[in-house]
């Protein structure tokens, strides 16, 4: 068993595909398959089940994945510790981005790493704020952008910016309006994420305070899918303006501010309180704050 085999297995397990892992690792797919088979032979366990759509983990594979994450984190910490003596960003960092921002932040973040931090490796994971917070506390992730996080003893948060939620719908019905009062929202069929997702929690909290009954007709936990349904005439969405701009390239849909009162979401940079602030973490934190302010700036 060697580090390359462990890293290969972790990437294949996380992506669910040898072909996707080969792209990430810039290695031929057959070579990755041989490494995983050698690992299975040495451990005398089947780690992955090959299917027509990719791979799934066996029970043994899930256990090894936990060890694999820990091993890679220890290796990254060793590299970061040595690199910190030179104040140089080195090692591997895992960053979590919410669906509302992932599409607009990933490319500029990778561009920055390629140009300014060539000795560092970046992994980007998309997830809702509650999932990112869980991954930070478990050590699977180093940094994350989360909306209005709840206090947690093991997570440090830094506010980055505030965004107002908007009612998003077809331009033909909302195009002539400058805003919508919160007490008017009961008139709109809403497509919202499941209970617990932050935009849903903010809307429901304000609805309770304002004594307004929200008409939630569909629950969908995907921003692109929500916007597709809005475009298809199935209802309206309550999202930030930047979330809408991240997934739309046309003028079919518009967003108007929810007013009286405003519903505000605070985007925060979150990191584990237990992890050392290495040069890589510091530089990536600064980049995330600057890029977030740039892509979320009002048009």
PDB file of C-alpha atoms in Angstrom:
ATOM      1  CA  UNK A   1       0.000   0.000   0.000  1.00  0.00           C
ATOM      2  CA  UNK A   2       1.365   3.436  -0.928  1.00  0.00           C
ATOM      3  CA  UNK A   3       0.193   7.037  -0.923  1.00  0.00           C
ATOM      4  CA  UNK A   4      -0.465   7.100  -4.655  1.00  0.00           C
ATOM      5  CA  UNK A   5      -2.815   4.130  -4.370  1.00  0.00           C
ATOM      6  CA  UNK A   6      -4.637   5.750  -1.441  1.00  0.00           C
ATOM      7  CA  UNK A   7      -4.991   9.050  -3.300  1.00  0.00           C
ATOM      8  CA  UNK A   8      -6.250   7.260  -6.413  1.00  0.00           C
ATOM      9  CA  UNK A   9      -8.819   5.293  -4.414  1.00  0.00           C
ATOM     10  CA  UNK A  10     -10.072   8.442  -2.621  1.00  0.00           C
ATOM     11  CA  UNK A  11     -10.529  10.340  -5.895  1.00  0.00           C
ATOM     12  CA  UNK A  12     -12.313   7.431  -7.594  1.00  0.00           C
ATOM     13  CA  UNK A  13     -14.562   6.952  -4.548  1.00  0.00           C
ATOM     14  CA  UNK A  14     -15.400  10.672  -4.261  1.00  0.00           C
ATOM     15  CA  UNK A  15     -16.123  11.155  -7.973  1.00  0.00           C
ATOM     16  CA  UNK A  16     -17.831   7.773  -8.386  1.00  0.00           C
ATOM     17  CA  UNK A  17     -15.995   7.217 -11.638  1.00  0.00           C
ATOM     18  CA  UNK A  18     -12.563   6.122 -12.892  1.00  0.00           C
ATOM     19  CA  UNK A  19     -12.862   8.442 -15.887  1.00  0.00           C
ATOM     20  CA  UNK A  20     -13.618  11.522 -13.767  1.00  0.00           C
ATOM     21  CA  UNK A  21     -10.791  10.681 -11.365  1.00  0.00           C
ATOM     22  CA  UNK A  22      -8.418  10.266 -14.332  1.00  0.00           C
ATOM     23  CA  UNK A  23      -9.230  13.809 -15.476  1.00  0.00           C
ATOM     24  CA  UNK A  24      -8.654  15.228 -11.987  1.00  0.00           C
ATOM     25  CA  UNK A  25      -5.370  13.357 -11.533  1.00  0.00           C
ATOM     26  CA  UNK A  26      -4.261  13.854 -15.153  1.00  0.00           C
ATOM     27  CA  UNK A  27      -3.533  10.125 -15.408  1.00  0.00           C
ATOM     28  CA  UNK A  28      -4.645   7.423 -17.826  1.00  0.00           C
ATOM     29  CA  UNK A  29      -7.736   5.553 -16.646  1.00  0.00           C
ATOM     30  CA  UNK A  30      -6.185   2.035 -16.943  1.00  0.00           C
ATOM     31  CA  UNK A  31      -3.356   3.098 -14.626  1.00  0.00           C
ATOM     32  CA  UNK A  32      -5.876   4.151 -11.956  1.00  0.00           C
ATOM     33  CA  UNK A  33      -7.736   0.865 -12.340  1.00  0.00           C
ATOM     34  CA  UNK A  34      -4.498  -1.084 -11.814  1.00  0.00           C
ATOM     35  CA  UNK A  35      -3.673   0.882  -8.662  1.00  0.00           C
ATOM     36  CA  UNK A  36      -7.085   0.216  -7.127  1.00  0.00           C
ATOM     37  CA  UNK A  37      -6.926  -3.485  -8.031  1.00  0.00           C
ATOM     38  CA  UNK A  38      -3.483  -3.726  -6.435  1.00  0.00           C
ATOM     39  CA  UNK A  39      -4.915  -2.134  -3.302  1.00  0.00           C
ATOM     40  CA  UNK A  40      -7.817  -4.594  -3.269  1.00  0.00           C
ATOM     41  CA  UNK A  41      -5.404  -7.511  -3.729  1.00  0.00           C
ATOM     42  CA  UNK A  42      -3.175  -6.399  -0.859  1.00  0.00           C
ATOM     43  CA  UNK A  43      -6.098  -5.782   1.497  1.00  0.00           C
ATOM     44  CA  UNK A  44      -7.964  -8.905   0.324  1.00  0.00           C
ATOM     45  CA  UNK A  45     -11.143  -6.858   0.065  1.00  0.00           C
ATOM     46  CA  UNK A  46     -13.398  -5.664  -2.716  1.00  0.00           C
ATOM     47  CA  UNK A  47     -13.454  -1.899  -2.326  1.00  0.00           C
ATOM     48  CA  UNK A  48     -15.466  -0.808  -5.353  1.00  0.00           C
ATOM     49  CA  UNK A  49     -18.296  -2.326  -7.347  1.00  0.00           C
ATOM     50  CA  UNK A  50     -17.974  -1.460 -11.053  1.00  0.00           C
ATOM     51  CA  UNK A  51     -21.263  -0.572 -12.757  1.00  0.00           C
ATOM     52  CA  UNK A  52     -22.233   0.762 -16.142  1.00  0.00           C
ATOM     53  CA  UNK A  53     -22.547   4.246 -14.651  1.00  0.00           C
ATOM     54  CA  UNK A  54     -19.367   4.261 -12.586  1.00  0.00           C
ATOM     55  CA  UNK A  55     -18.489   2.733  -9.224  1.00  0.00           C
ATOM     56  CA  UNK A  56     -20.093   2.361  -5.809  1.00  0.00           C
ATOM     57  CA  UNK A  57     -18.376   1.683  -2.497  1.00  0.00           C
ATOM     58  CA  UNK A  58     -18.593  -1.603  -0.622  1.00  0.00           C
ATOM     59  CA  UNK A  59     -18.656  -1.601   3.197  1.00  0.00           C
ATOM     60  CA  UNK A  60     -14.892  -2.176   3.179  1.00  0.00           C
ATOM     61  CA  UNK A  61     -14.507   0.663   0.688  1.00  0.00           C
ATOM     62  CA  UNK A  62     -16.430   3.058   2.926  1.00  0.00           C
ATOM     63  CA  UNK A  63     -14.195   2.179   5.865  1.00  0.00           C
ATOM     64  CA  UNK A  64     -11.041   2.647   3.800  1.00  0.00           C
ATOM     65  CA  UNK A  65     -12.338   5.984   2.502  1.00  0.00           C
ATOM     66  CA  UNK A  66     -12.469   7.287   6.082  1.00  0.00           C
ATOM     67  CA  UNK A  67      -8.872   6.179   6.623  1.00  0.00           C
ATOM     68  CA  UNK A  68      -7.915   7.606   3.242  1.00  0.00           C
ATOM     69  CA  UNK A  69      -9.243  11.054   4.130  1.00  0.00           C
ATOM     70  CA  UNK A  70      -7.297  10.986   7.405  1.00  0.00           C
ATOM     71  CA  UNK A  71      -4.088   9.837   5.693  1.00  0.00           C
ATOM     72  CA  UNK A  72      -4.282  12.519   2.992  1.00  0.00           C
ATOM     73  CA  UNK A  73      -4.991  15.190   5.588  1.00  0.00           C
ATOM     74  CA  UNK A  74      -1.924  14.141   7.591  1.00  0.00           C
ATOM     75  CA  UNK A  75       0.236  14.218   4.466  1.00  0.00           C
ATOM     76  CA  UNK A  76      -1.135  17.655   3.553  1.00  0.00           C
ATOM     77  CA  UNK A  77      -0.443  18.916   7.064  1.00  0.00           C
ATOM     78  CA  UNK A  78       3.139  17.675   6.865  1.00  0.00           C
ATOM     79  CA  UNK A  79       3.678  19.492   3.564  1.00  0.00           C
ATOM     80  CA  UNK A  80       2.017  22.632   4.880  1.00  0.00           C
ATOM     81  CA  UNK A  81       4.109  22.562   8.035  1.00  0.00           C
ATOM     82  CA  UNK A  82       7.338  22.366   6.047  1.00  0.00           C
ATOM     83  CA  UNK A  83       6.111  24.952   3.550  1.00  0.00           C
ATOM     84  CA  UNK A  84       5.104  27.333   6.339  1.00  0.00           C
ATOM     85  CA  UNK A  85       8.777  27.729   7.181  1.00  0.00           C
ATOM     86  CA  UNK A  86       9.090  29.471   3.804  1.00  0.00           C
ATOM     87  CA  UNK A  87       5.650  31.107   4.027  1.00  0.00           C
ATOM     88  CA  UNK A  88       4.801  29.291   0.800  1.00  0.00           C
ATOM     89  CA  UNK A  89       1.319  27.897   0.025  1.00  0.00           C
ATOM     90  CA  UNK A  90       1.861  24.169  -0.520  1.00  0.00           C
ATOM     91  CA  UNK A  91      -0.159  21.010   0.114  1.00  0.00           C
ATOM     92  CA  UNK A  92      -3.777  20.127  -0.638  1.00  0.00           C
ATOM     93  CA  UNK A  93      -6.855  22.085   0.396  1.00  0.00           C
ATOM     94  CA  UNK A  94     -10.532  21.129   0.137  1.00  0.00           C
ATOM     95  CA  UNK A  95     -12.982  24.010  -0.339  1.00  0.00           C
ATOM     96  CA  UNK A  96     -16.768  23.778  -0.058  1.00  0.00           C
ATOM     97  CA  UNK A  97     -18.983  26.072  -2.133  1.00  0.00           C
ATOM     98  CA  UNK A  98     -22.777  26.460  -2.019  1.00  0.00           C
ATOM     99  CA  UNK A  99     -24.729  25.631  -5.199  1.00  0.00           C
ATOM    100  CA  UNK A 100     -25.675  29.298  -5.585  1.00  0.00           C
ATOM    101  CA  UNK A 101     -22.002  30.279  -6.045  1.00  0.00           C
ATOM    102  CA  UNK A 102     -20.083  27.170  -7.107  1.00  0.00           C
ATOM    103  CA  UNK A 103     -20.494  27.710 -10.831  1.00  0.00           C
ATOM    104  CA  UNK A 104     -19.214  31.299 -10.753  1.00  0.00           C
ATOM    105  CA  UNK A 105     -16.405  30.804  -8.238  1.00  0.00           C
ATOM    106  CA  UNK A 106     -14.793  27.533  -9.324  1.00  0.00           C
ATOM    107  CA  UNK A 107     -13.153  28.736 -12.543  1.00  0.00           C
ATOM    108  CA  UNK A 108     -11.592  31.940 -11.130  1.00  0.00           C
ATOM    109  CA  UNK A 109     -10.452  30.029  -8.029  1.00  0.00           C
ATOM    110  CA  UNK A 110      -8.708  27.378 -10.135  1.00  0.00           C
ATOM    111  CA  UNK A 111      -7.195  30.115 -12.321  1.00  0.00           C
ATOM    112  CA  UNK A 112      -5.743  31.726  -9.204  1.00  0.00           C
ATOM    113  CA  UNK A 113      -4.270  28.442  -7.964  1.00  0.00           C
ATOM    114  CA  UNK A 114      -2.734  27.712 -11.362  1.00  0.00           C
ATOM    115  CA  UNK A 115      -1.045  31.109 -11.572  1.00  0.00           C
ATOM    116  CA  UNK A 116      -0.247  32.057  -7.969  1.00  0.00           C
ATOM    117  CA  UNK A 117      -0.077  28.758  -6.063  1.00  0.00           C
ATOM    118  CA  UNK A 118       1.407  26.175  -8.467  1.00  0.00           C
ATOM    119  CA  UNK A 119       2.734  23.973  -5.634  1.00  0.00           C
ATOM    120  CA  UNK A 120      -0.704  23.669  -3.996  1.00  0.00           C
ATOM    121  CA  UNK A 121      -3.569  21.372  -4.956  1.00  0.00           C
ATOM    122  CA  UNK A 122      -7.217  22.380  -4.771  1.00  0.00           C
ATOM    123  CA  UNK A 123     -10.326  20.217  -4.454  1.00  0.00           C
ATOM    124  CA  UNK A 124     -13.731  21.919  -4.798  1.00  0.00           C
ATOM    125  CA  UNK A 125     -16.845  20.289  -3.345  1.00  0.00           C
ATOM    126  CA  UNK A 126     -20.359  21.633  -3.878  1.00  0.00           C
ATOM    127  CA  UNK A 127     -22.868  21.369  -1.053  1.00  0.00           C
ATOM    128  CA  UNK A 128     -25.530  23.190   0.923  1.00  0.00           C
ATOM    129  CA  UNK A 129     -24.426  25.228   3.927  1.00  0.00           C
ATOM    130  CA  UNK A 130     -25.551  22.618   6.466  1.00  0.00           C
ATOM    131  CA  UNK A 131     -23.521  19.923   4.655  1.00  0.00           C
ATOM    132  CA  UNK A 132     -20.420  22.108   4.413  1.00  0.00           C
ATOM    133  CA  UNK A 133     -20.588  22.852   8.151  1.00  0.00           C
ATOM    134  CA  UNK A 134     -20.780  19.114   8.878  1.00  0.00           C
ATOM    135  CA  UNK A 135     -17.795  18.376   6.614  1.00  0.00           C
ATOM    136  CA  UNK A 136     -15.749  21.121   8.300  1.00  0.00           C
ATOM    137  CA  UNK A 137     -16.345  19.679  11.763  1.00  0.00           C
ATOM    138  CA  UNK A 138     -15.517  16.135  10.603  1.00  0.00           C
ATOM    139  CA  UNK A 139     -12.241  17.266   9.031  1.00  0.00           C
ATOM    140  CA  UNK A 140     -13.187  16.321   5.466  1.00  0.00           C
ATOM    141  CA  UNK A 141     -12.983  19.966   4.399  1.00  0.00           C
ATOM    142  CA  UNK A 142     -10.646  22.877   5.156  1.00  0.00           C
ATOM    143  CA  UNK A 143     -12.615  25.972   4.136  1.00  0.00           C
ATOM    144  CA  UNK A 144     -16.165  26.676   3.052  1.00  0.00           C
ATOM    145  CA  UNK A 145     -18.549  29.447   2.119  1.00  0.00           C
ATOM    146  CA  UNK A 146     -21.802  29.131   4.051  1.00  0.00           C
ATOM    147  CA  UNK A 147     -24.924  31.234   4.370  1.00  0.00           C
ATOM    148  CA  UNK A 148     -25.968  32.457   7.830  1.00  0.00           C
ATOM    149  CA  UNK A 149     -24.307  29.612   9.769  1.00  0.00           C
ATOM    150  CA  UNK A 150     -25.459  28.621  13.226  1.00  0.00           C
ATOM    151  CA  UNK A 151     -22.838  29.026  15.996  1.00  0.00           C
ATOM    152  CA  UNK A 152     -20.621  25.981  16.439  1.00  0.00           C
ATOM    153  CA  UNK A 153     -17.739  25.587  18.922  1.00  0.00           C
ATOM    154  CA  UNK A 154     -15.486  23.931  16.335  1.00  0.00           C
ATOM    155  CA  UNK A 155     -16.080  26.336  13.430  1.00  0.00           C
ATOM    156  CA  UNK A 156     -14.728  29.862  13.015  1.00  0.00           C
ATOM    157  CA  UNK A 157     -16.726  32.143  10.726  1.00  0.00           C
ATOM    158  CA  UNK A 158     -15.905  35.479   9.105  1.00  0.00           C
ATOM    159  CA  UNK A 159     -18.761  37.471   7.518  1.00  0.00           C
ATOM    160  CA  UNK A 160     -18.020  38.271   3.880  1.00  0.00           C
ATOM    161  CA  UNK A 161     -21.139  40.073   2.625  1.00  0.00           C
ATOM    162  CA  UNK A 162     -24.898  40.349   2.992  1.00  0.00           C
ATOM    163  CA  UNK A 163     -27.370  39.549   0.229  1.00  0.00           C
ATOM    164  CA  UNK A 164     -31.087  40.173   0.068  1.00  0.00           C
ATOM    165  CA  UNK A 165     -33.396  37.412  -1.069  1.00  0.00           C
ATOM    166  CA  UNK A 166     -35.386  38.077  -4.221  1.00  0.00           C
ATOM    167  CA  UNK A 167     -38.565  36.655  -5.670  1.00  0.00           C
ATOM    168  CA  UNK A 168     -37.563  35.075  -8.971  1.00  0.00           C
ATOM    169  CA  UNK A 169     -40.061  34.491 -11.722  1.00  0.00           C
ATOM    170  CA  UNK A 170     -40.847  34.977 -15.418  1.00  0.00           C
ATOM    171  CA  UNK A 171     -40.078  38.421 -16.810  1.00  0.00           C
ATOM    172  CA  UNK A 172     -43.592  38.592 -18.256  1.00  0.00           C
ATOM    173  CA  UNK A 173     -45.157  38.564 -14.759  1.00  0.00           C
ATOM    174  CA  UNK A 174     -42.509  40.330 -12.631  1.00  0.00           C
ATOM    175  CA  UNK A 175     -40.750  42.512 -15.184  1.00  0.00           C
ATOM    176  CA  UNK A 176     -42.719  45.649 -14.407  1.00  0.00           C
ATOM    177  CA  UNK A 177     -42.284  45.481 -10.623  1.00  0.00           C
ATOM    178  CA  UNK A 178     -39.493  47.006  -8.529  1.00  0.00           C
ATOM    179  CA  UNK A 179     -40.144  44.777  -5.515  1.00  0.00           C
ATOM    180  CA  UNK A 180     -42.638  42.618  -3.630  1.00  0.00           C
ATOM    181  CA  UNK A 181     -43.845  43.005  -0.034  1.00  0.00           C
ATOM    182  CA  UNK A 182     -43.368  39.967   2.158  1.00  0.00           C
ATOM    183  CA  UNK A 183     -47.091  39.811   2.949  1.00  0.00           C
ATOM    184  CA  UNK A 184     -47.783  39.445  -0.791  1.00  0.00           C
ATOM    185  CA  UNK A 185     -45.792  36.216  -1.043  1.00  0.00           C
ATOM    186  CA  UNK A 186     -48.766  34.080  -0.027  1.00  0.00           C
ATOM    187  CA  UNK A 187     -50.165  34.835  -3.489  1.00  0.00           C
ATOM    188  CA  UNK A 188     -47.212  33.160  -5.229  1.00  0.00           C
ATOM    189  CA  UNK A 189     -46.726  29.379  -5.569  1.00  0.00           C
ATOM    190  CA  UNK A 190     -43.182  28.788  -4.353  1.00  0.00           C
ATOM    191  CA  UNK A 191     -40.554  26.232  -5.319  1.00  0.00           C
ATOM    192  CA  UNK A 192     -38.168  25.888  -2.370  1.00  0.00           C
ATOM    193  CA  UNK A 193     -35.446  23.571  -1.056  1.00  0.00           C
ATOM    194  CA  UNK A 194     -36.192  21.064   1.676  1.00  0.00           C
ATOM    195  CA  UNK A 195     -36.618  22.020   5.346  1.00  0.00           C
ATOM    196  CA  UNK A 196     -33.299  22.907   6.965  1.00  0.00           C
ATOM    197  CA  UNK A 197     -31.722  24.583   3.930  1.00  0.00           C
ATOM    198  CA  UNK A 198     -30.810  28.154   4.868  1.00  0.00           C
ATOM    199  CA  UNK A 199     -32.906  30.101   2.342  1.00  0.00           C
ATOM    200  CA  UNK A 200     -35.939  28.024   3.364  1.00  0.00           C
ATOM    201  CA  UNK A 201     -35.223  28.632   7.073  1.00  0.00           C
ATOM    202  CA  UNK A 202     -34.879  32.390   6.565  1.00  0.00           C
ATOM    203  CA  UNK A 203     -38.148  32.582   4.647  1.00  0.00           C
ATOM    204  CA  UNK A 204     -40.053  30.449   7.150  1.00  0.00           C
ATOM    205  CA  UNK A 205     -38.682  32.417  10.123  1.00  0.00           C
ATOM    206  CA  UNK A 206     -39.829  35.692   8.597  1.00  0.00           C
ATOM    207  CA  UNK A 207     -43.173  34.176   7.607  1.00  0.00           C
ATOM    208  CA  UNK A 208     -43.774  33.265  11.251  1.00  0.00           C
ATOM    209  CA  UNK A 209     -42.891  36.779  12.406  1.00  0.00           C
ATOM    210  CA  UNK A 210     -45.044  38.384   9.712  1.00  0.00           C
ATOM    211  CA  UNK A 211     -47.889  35.872  10.153  1.00  0.00           C
ATOM    212  CA  UNK A 212     -47.773  35.017   6.465  1.00  0.00           C
ATOM    213  CA  UNK A 213     -48.531  31.510   5.169  1.00  0.00           C
ATOM    214  CA  UNK A 214     -46.115  30.568   2.405  1.00  0.00           C
ATOM    215  CA  UNK A 215     -47.560  28.522  -0.445  1.00  0.00           C
ATOM    216  CA  UNK A 216     -44.804  25.945  -1.082  1.00  0.00           C
ATOM    217  CA  UNK A 217     -45.939  23.799  -3.989  1.00  0.00           C
ATOM    218  CA  UNK A 218     -42.698  21.951  -4.807  1.00  0.00           C
ATOM    219  CA  UNK A 219     -39.584  21.026  -2.798  1.00  0.00           C
ATOM    220  CA  UNK A 220     -36.416  20.720  -4.888  1.00  0.00           C
ATOM    221  CA  UNK A 221     -32.863  20.691  -3.510  1.00  0.00           C
ATOM    222  CA  UNK A 222     -31.060  21.957  -6.601  1.00  0.00           C
ATOM    223  CA  UNK A 223     -30.736  25.588  -7.631  1.00  0.00           C
ATOM    224  CA  UNK A 224     -30.519  24.861 -11.398  1.00  0.00           C
ATOM    225  CA  UNK A 225     -33.543  22.543 -11.158  1.00  0.00           C
ATOM    226  CA  UNK A 226     -35.515  25.160  -9.200  1.00  0.00           C
ATOM    227  CA  UNK A 227     -34.815  27.748 -11.884  1.00  0.00           C
ATOM    228  CA  UNK A 228     -35.758  25.287 -14.636  1.00  0.00           C
ATOM    229  CA  UNK A 229     -39.108  24.748 -12.917  1.00  0.00           C
ATOM    230  CA  UNK A 230     -39.638  28.490 -12.564  1.00  0.00           C
ATOM    231  CA  UNK A 231     -38.851  28.908 -16.256  1.00  0.00           C
ATOM    232  CA  UNK A 232     -41.333  26.120 -17.008  1.00  0.00           C
ATOM    233  CA  UNK A 233     -44.133  27.968 -15.200  1.00  0.00           C
ATOM    234  CA  UNK A 234     -44.374  25.720 -12.116  1.00  0.00           C
ATOM    235  CA  UNK A 235     -43.928  28.531  -9.598  1.00  0.00           C
ATOM    236  CA  UNK A 236     -41.566  31.151  -8.188  1.00  0.00           C
ATOM    237  CA  UNK A 237     -38.322  30.941  -6.213  1.00  0.00           C
ATOM    238  CA  UNK A 238     -36.841  32.867  -3.284  1.00  0.00           C
ATOM    239  CA  UNK A 239     -33.089  33.069  -3.862  1.00  0.00           C
ATOM    240  CA  UNK A 240     -30.323  35.637  -3.822  1.00  0.00           C
ATOM    241  CA  UNK A 241     -29.756  37.630  -6.983  1.00  0.00           C
ATOM    242  CA  UNK A 242     -26.267  36.135  -7.328  1.00  0.00           C
ATOM    243  CA  UNK A 243     -27.745  32.614  -7.220  1.00  0.00           C
ATOM    244  CA  UNK A 244     -29.980  33.468 -10.149  1.00  0.00           C
ATOM    245  CA  UNK A 245     -27.112  35.014 -12.106  1.00  0.00           C
ATOM    246  CA  UNK A 246     -24.955  31.948 -11.480  1.00  0.00           C
ATOM    247  CA  UNK A 247     -27.304  29.712 -13.439  1.00  0.00           C
ATOM    248  CA  UNK A 248     -29.002  31.945 -16.005  1.00  0.00           C
ATOM    249  CA  UNK A 249     -27.593  33.432 -19.188  1.00  0.00           C
ATOM    250  CA  UNK A 250     -30.781  34.924 -20.605  1.00  0.00           C
ATOM    251  CA  UNK A 251     -33.480  37.377 -19.611  1.00  0.00           C
ATOM    252  CA  UNK A 252     -36.342  34.869 -19.316  1.00  0.00           C
ATOM    253  CA  UNK A 253     -36.382  35.206 -15.533  1.00  0.00           C
ATOM    254  CA  UNK A 254     -36.003  38.267 -13.341  1.00  0.00           C
ATOM    255  CA  UNK A 255     -35.513  38.779  -9.618  1.00  0.00           C
ATOM    256  CA  UNK A 256     -37.199  41.511  -7.607  1.00  0.00           C
ATOM    257  CA  UNK A 257     -36.266  42.303  -3.980  1.00  0.00           C
ATOM    258  CA  UNK A 258     -38.480  41.002  -1.191  1.00  0.00           C
ATOM    259  CA  UNK A 259     -39.330  44.072   0.889  1.00  0.00           C
ATOM    260  CA  UNK A 260     -41.144  45.170   4.038  1.00  0.00           C
ATOM    261  CA  UNK A 261     -39.197  43.548   5.528  1.00  0.00           C
ATOM    262  CA  UNK A 262     -36.092  42.521   3.618  1.00  0.00           C
ATOM    263  CA  UNK A 263     -34.915  38.951   4.087  1.00  0.00           C
ATOM    264  CA  UNK A 264     -31.138  39.058   4.386  1.00  0.00           C
ATOM    265  CA  UNK A 265     -28.666  36.198   4.118  1.00  0.00           C
ATOM    266  CA  UNK A 266     -25.079  36.599   5.333  1.00  0.00           C
ATOM    267  CA  UNK A 267     -22.394  34.820   3.358  1.00  0.00           C
ATOM    268  CA  UNK A 268     -19.565  33.738   5.647  1.00  0.00           C
ATOM    269  CA  UNK A 269     -16.186  32.130   5.261  1.00  0.00           C
ATOM    270  CA  UNK A 270     -16.012  29.137   7.612  1.00  0.00           C
ATOM    271  CA  UNK A 271     -13.103  26.990   8.719  1.00  0.00           C
ATOM    272  CA  UNK A 272     -12.305  24.470  11.399  1.00  0.00           C
ATOM    273  CA  UNK A 273     -11.236  26.080  14.662  1.00  0.00           C
ATOM    274  CA  UNK A 274      -8.875  23.144  15.216  1.00  0.00           C
ATOM    275  CA  UNK A 275      -6.793  23.582  12.070  1.00  0.00           C
ATOM    276  CA  UNK A 276      -3.596  25.589  11.956  1.00  0.00           C
ATOM    277  CA  UNK A 277      -3.709  28.726   9.791  1.00  0.00           C
ATOM    278  CA  UNK A 278      -1.115  27.699   7.200  1.00  0.00           C
ATOM    279  CA  UNK A 279       0.026  29.933   4.302  1.00  0.00           C
ATOM    280  CA  UNK A 280      -2.221  27.882   1.992  1.00  0.00           C
ATOM    281  CA  UNK A 281      -5.283  28.367   4.193  1.00  0.00           C
ATOM    282  CA  UNK A 282      -4.571  32.078   4.646  1.00  0.00           C
ATOM    283  CA  UNK A 283      -4.111  32.764   0.936  1.00  0.00           C
ATOM    284  CA  UNK A 284      -7.137  30.677  -0.067  1.00  0.00           C
ATOM    285  CA  UNK A 285      -9.268  32.446   2.570  1.00  0.00           C
ATOM    286  CA  UNK A 286      -8.308  35.831   1.158  1.00  0.00           C
ATOM    287  CA  UNK A 287      -9.043  34.674  -2.389  1.00  0.00           C
ATOM    288  CA  UNK A 288     -12.481  33.334  -1.431  1.00  0.00           C
ATOM    289  CA  UNK A 289     -13.437  36.597   0.261  1.00  0.00           C
ATOM    290  CA  UNK A 290     -12.306  38.738  -2.669  1.00  0.00           C
ATOM    291  CA  UNK A 291     -13.864  36.528  -5.355  1.00  0.00           C
ATOM    292  CA  UNK A 292     -17.166  36.287  -3.442  1.00  0.00           C
ATOM    293  CA  UNK A 293     -17.477  40.047  -3.201  1.00  0.00           C
ATOM    294  CA  UNK A 294     -16.688  40.328  -6.892  1.00  0.00           C
ATOM    295  CA  UNK A 295     -19.197  37.774  -8.212  1.00  0.00           C
ATOM    296  CA  UNK A 296     -21.958  38.819  -5.785  1.00  0.00           C
ATOM    297  CA  UNK A 297     -21.688  42.542  -6.529  1.00  0.00           C
ATOM    298  CA  UNK A 298     -25.053  43.959  -7.682  1.00  0.00           C
ATOM    299  CA  UNK A 299     -25.286  44.607 -11.404  1.00  0.00           C
TER     300      UNK A 299
END
